[in-house]
Short mmCIF file of C-alpha atoms in Angstrom, two decimals:
data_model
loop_
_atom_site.label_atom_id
_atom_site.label_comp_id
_atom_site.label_asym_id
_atom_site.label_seq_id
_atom_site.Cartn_x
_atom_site.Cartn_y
_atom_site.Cartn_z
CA UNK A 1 61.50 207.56 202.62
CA UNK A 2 61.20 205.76 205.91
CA UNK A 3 57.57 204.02 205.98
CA UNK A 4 54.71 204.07 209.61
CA UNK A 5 56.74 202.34 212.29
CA UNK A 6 54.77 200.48 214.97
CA UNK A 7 55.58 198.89 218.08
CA UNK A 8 55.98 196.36 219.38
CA UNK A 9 54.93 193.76 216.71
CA UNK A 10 53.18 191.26 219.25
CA UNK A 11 52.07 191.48 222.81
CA UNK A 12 50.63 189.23 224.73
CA UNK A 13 48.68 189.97 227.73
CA UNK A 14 46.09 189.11 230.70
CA UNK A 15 42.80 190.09 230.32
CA UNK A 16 42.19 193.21 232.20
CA UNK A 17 45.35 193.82 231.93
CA UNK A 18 46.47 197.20 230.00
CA UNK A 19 48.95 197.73 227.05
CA UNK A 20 49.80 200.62 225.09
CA UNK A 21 50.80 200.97 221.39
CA UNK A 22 52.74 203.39 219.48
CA UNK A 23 53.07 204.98 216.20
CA UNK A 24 55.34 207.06 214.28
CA UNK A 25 53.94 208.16 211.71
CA UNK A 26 55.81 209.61 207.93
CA UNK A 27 57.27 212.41 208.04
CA UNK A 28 54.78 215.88 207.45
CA UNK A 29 51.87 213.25 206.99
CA UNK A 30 49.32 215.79 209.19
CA UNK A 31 46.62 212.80 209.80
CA UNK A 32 47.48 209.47 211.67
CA UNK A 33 44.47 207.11 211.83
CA UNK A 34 44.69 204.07 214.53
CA UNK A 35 42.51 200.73 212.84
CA UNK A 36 41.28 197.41 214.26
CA UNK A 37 41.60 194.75 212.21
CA UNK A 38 39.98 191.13 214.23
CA UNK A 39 40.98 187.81 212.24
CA UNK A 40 39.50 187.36 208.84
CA UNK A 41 38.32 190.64 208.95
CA UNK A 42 38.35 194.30 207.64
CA UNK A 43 40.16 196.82 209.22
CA UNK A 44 37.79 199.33 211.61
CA UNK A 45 38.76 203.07 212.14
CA UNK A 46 39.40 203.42 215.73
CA UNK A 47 40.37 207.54 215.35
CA UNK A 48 41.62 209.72 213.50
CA UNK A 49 44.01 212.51 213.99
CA UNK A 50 44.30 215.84 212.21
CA UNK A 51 47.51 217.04 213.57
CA UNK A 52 47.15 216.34 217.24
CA UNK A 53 43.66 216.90 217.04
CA UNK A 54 40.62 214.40 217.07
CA UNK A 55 38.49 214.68 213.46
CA UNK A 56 36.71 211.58 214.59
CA UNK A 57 36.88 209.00 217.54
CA UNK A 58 32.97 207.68 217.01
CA UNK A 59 33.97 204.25 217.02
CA UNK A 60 36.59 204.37 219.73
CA UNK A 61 35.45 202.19 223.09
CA UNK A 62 36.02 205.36 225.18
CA UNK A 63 35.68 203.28 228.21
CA UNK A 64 38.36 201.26 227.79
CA UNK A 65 40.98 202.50 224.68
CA UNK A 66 42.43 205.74 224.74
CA UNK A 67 44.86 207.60 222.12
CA UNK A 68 46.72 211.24 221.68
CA UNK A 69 48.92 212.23 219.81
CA UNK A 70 51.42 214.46 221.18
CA UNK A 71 53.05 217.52 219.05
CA UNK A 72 51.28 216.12 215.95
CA UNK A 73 53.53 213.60 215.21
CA UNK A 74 54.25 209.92 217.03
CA UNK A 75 50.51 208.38 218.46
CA UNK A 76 49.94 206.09 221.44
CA UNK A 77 46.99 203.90 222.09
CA UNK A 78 45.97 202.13 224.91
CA UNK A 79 44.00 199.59 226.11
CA UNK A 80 42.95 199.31 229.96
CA UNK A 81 41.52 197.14 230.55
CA UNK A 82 41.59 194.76 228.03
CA UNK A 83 39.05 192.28 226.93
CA UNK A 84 39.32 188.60 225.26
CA UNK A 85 37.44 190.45 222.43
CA UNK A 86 40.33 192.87 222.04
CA UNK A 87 42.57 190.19 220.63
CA UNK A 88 43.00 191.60 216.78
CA UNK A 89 46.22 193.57 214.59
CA UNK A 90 45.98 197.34 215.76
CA UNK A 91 47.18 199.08 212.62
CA UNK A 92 48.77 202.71 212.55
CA UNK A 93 48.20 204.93 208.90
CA UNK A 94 49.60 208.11 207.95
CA UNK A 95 48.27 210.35 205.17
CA UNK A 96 48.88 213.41 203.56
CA UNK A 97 46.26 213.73 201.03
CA UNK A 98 43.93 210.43 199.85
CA UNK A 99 46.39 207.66 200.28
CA UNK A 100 46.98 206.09 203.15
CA UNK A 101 50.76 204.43 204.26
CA UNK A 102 50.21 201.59 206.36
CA UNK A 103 52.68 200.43 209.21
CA UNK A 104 53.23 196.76 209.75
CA UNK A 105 50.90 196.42 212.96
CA UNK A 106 50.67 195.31 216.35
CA UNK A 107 49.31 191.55 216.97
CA UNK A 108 47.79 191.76 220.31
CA UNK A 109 46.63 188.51 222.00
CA UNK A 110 44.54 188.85 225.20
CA UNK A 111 44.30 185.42 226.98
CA UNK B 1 26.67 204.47 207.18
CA UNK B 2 28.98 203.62 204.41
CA UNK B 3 29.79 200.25 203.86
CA UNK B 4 31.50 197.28 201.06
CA UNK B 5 30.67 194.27 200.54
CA UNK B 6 33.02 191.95 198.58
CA UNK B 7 32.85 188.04 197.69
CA UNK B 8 34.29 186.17 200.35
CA UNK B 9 36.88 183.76 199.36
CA UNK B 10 39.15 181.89 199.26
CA UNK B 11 39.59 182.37 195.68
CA UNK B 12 41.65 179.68 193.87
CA UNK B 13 42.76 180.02 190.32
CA UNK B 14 45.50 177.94 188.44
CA UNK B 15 48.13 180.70 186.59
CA UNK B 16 47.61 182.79 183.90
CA UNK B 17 43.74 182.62 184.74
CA UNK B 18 41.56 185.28 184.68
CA UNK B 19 40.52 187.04 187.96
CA UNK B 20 37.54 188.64 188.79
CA UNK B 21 36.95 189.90 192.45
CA UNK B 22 33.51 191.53 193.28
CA UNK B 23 32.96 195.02 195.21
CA UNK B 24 30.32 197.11 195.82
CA UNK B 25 29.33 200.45 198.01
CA UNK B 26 26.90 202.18 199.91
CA UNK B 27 28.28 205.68 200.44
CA UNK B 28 26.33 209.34 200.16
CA UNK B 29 27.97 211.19 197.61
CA UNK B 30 31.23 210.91 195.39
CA UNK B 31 33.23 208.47 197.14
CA UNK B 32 36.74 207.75 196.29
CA UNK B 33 37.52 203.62 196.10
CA UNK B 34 40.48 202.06 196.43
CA UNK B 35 41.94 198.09 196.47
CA UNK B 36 44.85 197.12 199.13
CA UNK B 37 46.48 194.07 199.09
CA UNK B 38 47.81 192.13 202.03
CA UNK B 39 50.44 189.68 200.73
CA UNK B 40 51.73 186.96 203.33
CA UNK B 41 53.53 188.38 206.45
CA UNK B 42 53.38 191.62 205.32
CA UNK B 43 51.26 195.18 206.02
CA UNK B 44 48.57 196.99 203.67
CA UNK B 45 49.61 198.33 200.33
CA UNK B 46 47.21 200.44 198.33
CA UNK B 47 47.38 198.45 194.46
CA UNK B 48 44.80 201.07 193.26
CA UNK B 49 42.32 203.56 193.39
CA UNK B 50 39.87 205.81 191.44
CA UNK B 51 38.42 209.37 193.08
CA UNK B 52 35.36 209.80 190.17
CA UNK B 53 32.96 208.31 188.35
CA UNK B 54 34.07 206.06 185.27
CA UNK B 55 37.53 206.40 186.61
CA UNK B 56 40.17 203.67 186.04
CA UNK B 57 42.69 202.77 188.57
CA UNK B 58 45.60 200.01 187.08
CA UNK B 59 48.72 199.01 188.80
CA UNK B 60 50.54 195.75 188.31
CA UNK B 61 48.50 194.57 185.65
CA UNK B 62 45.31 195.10 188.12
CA UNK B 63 42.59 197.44 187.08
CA UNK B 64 39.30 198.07 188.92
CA UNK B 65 36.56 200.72 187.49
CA UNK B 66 34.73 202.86 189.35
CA UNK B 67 30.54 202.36 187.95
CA UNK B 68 28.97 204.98 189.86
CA UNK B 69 25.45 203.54 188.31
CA UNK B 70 25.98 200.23 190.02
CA UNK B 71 27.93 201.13 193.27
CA UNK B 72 30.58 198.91 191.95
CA UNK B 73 34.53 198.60 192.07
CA UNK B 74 35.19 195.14 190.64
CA UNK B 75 39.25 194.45 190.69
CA UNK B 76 40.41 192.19 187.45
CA UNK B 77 43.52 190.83 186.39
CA UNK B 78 43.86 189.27 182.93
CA UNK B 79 46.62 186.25 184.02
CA UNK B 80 47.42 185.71 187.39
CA UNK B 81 50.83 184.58 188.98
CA UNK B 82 51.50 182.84 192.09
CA UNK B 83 52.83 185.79 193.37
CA UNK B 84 49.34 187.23 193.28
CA UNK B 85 48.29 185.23 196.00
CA UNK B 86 47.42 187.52 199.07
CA UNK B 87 44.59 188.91 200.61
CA UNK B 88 42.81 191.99 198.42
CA UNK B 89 40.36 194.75 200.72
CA UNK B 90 38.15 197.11 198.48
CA UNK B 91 37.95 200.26 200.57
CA UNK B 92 36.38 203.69 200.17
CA UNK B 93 36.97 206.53 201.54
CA UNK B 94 34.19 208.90 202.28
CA UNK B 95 32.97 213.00 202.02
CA UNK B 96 33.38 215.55 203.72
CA UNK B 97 36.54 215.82 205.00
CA UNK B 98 36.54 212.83 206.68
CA UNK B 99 39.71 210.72 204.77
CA UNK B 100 39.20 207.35 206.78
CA UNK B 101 38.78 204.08 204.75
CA UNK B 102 35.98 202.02 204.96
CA UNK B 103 36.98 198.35 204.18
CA UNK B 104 35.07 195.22 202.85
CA UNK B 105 35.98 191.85 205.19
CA UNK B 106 38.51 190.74 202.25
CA UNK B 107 38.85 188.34 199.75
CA UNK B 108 42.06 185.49 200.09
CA UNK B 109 43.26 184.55 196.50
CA UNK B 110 45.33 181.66 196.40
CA UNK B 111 46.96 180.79 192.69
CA UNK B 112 48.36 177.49 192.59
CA UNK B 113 51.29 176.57 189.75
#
């Protein structure tokens, strides 16, 4: 069974600049969850996604990041503009009941 | 809001020694807790979990119990192996529908030979 595929792995940007990440989730996992995760740190729920809609997106900076998630399966996020504090591994998770797959991440530097 | 709080390492144990690693929630309700492990250069992998009270999740010679009269989810290992040596996040997941994992900030072990 193929596992959460993210890319890209790293990026490296401007501040203010804008990126975008994507996900592809496991296949028939209905919920895709976008995390945060800053260095030495926890991951942070960004949003989650039932299908392609929002269950919750109360921790998402709405003035800056944005996600969807198109046909209920692959996920983008994005970032414009981004911040120094942005810097952190954006991590994609697919579910179909209580466990959670991880993919491999996105490093994002912001300089 | 929910929350976990776990000891903050590093952690450094010689092999075959006993390991210990504190956890413990604030959630309403009937939580269900889990351990991931982040070894070196690699993503989240869930080692274990537990979904009620007095519940015991084991994998790999891991084994955490869920002690709903203490808020606690401490993760143990009776002899460690260099191997072990990664980066262990106590997590719950809350009610209500809502599936997303709260973590704690982590806990590095490092086992040296």
């Amino acid at each position: 069974e193929a596992g959460v595929a993210q890319s890209p792995r790293y990026k490296i940007i401007e501040k203010r600049q804008s990126v975008a990440f994507w996900c592809n989730p496991i296949s028939g996992h209905a919920t895709l969850y976008w995390y945060q995760q800053i260095l030495g740190q926890g991951p942070k729920l960004l949003i989650q996604f039932q299908n392609n809609g929002v269950v919750d997106d109360s921790q998402l900076p709405k003035d800056r990041f944005s996600a969807e998630r198109l046909k209920g399966v692959d996920s983008t996020l994005k970032i414009q503009p981004a911040k120094l504090e942005d810097s952190a591994v954006y991590l994609c998770a697919s579910s179909m009941e209580y466990e959670q797959y991880f993919g491999p991440g996105t490093r994002l530097t912001v300089t | 809001g929910d929350s976990v709080t776990q000891m903050e390492g590093p952690v450094t144990l010689s092999e075959e020694a006993f390991l210990t690693i504190n956890c413990t929630y604030t959630a309403t309700g009937y939580p269900s807790l889990f351990w991931y492990v982040q070894y070196p250069g690699e993503g989240l992998q869930l080692l274990l979990k537990a979904t009620k009270a007095d519940d015991k999740g084991s994998n790999k010679g891991f084994e955490a119990t869920y002690r709903k009269e203490t808020t606690s989810f401490h993760l143990e290992k009776g002899s460690v192996q260099v191997s072990d040596s990664a980066v262990y996040f106590c997590a719950l997941s809350g009610i209500a529908g809502r599936r997303a994992l709260t973590f704690g900030s982590g806990t590095r072990l490092q086992v040296q030979p």
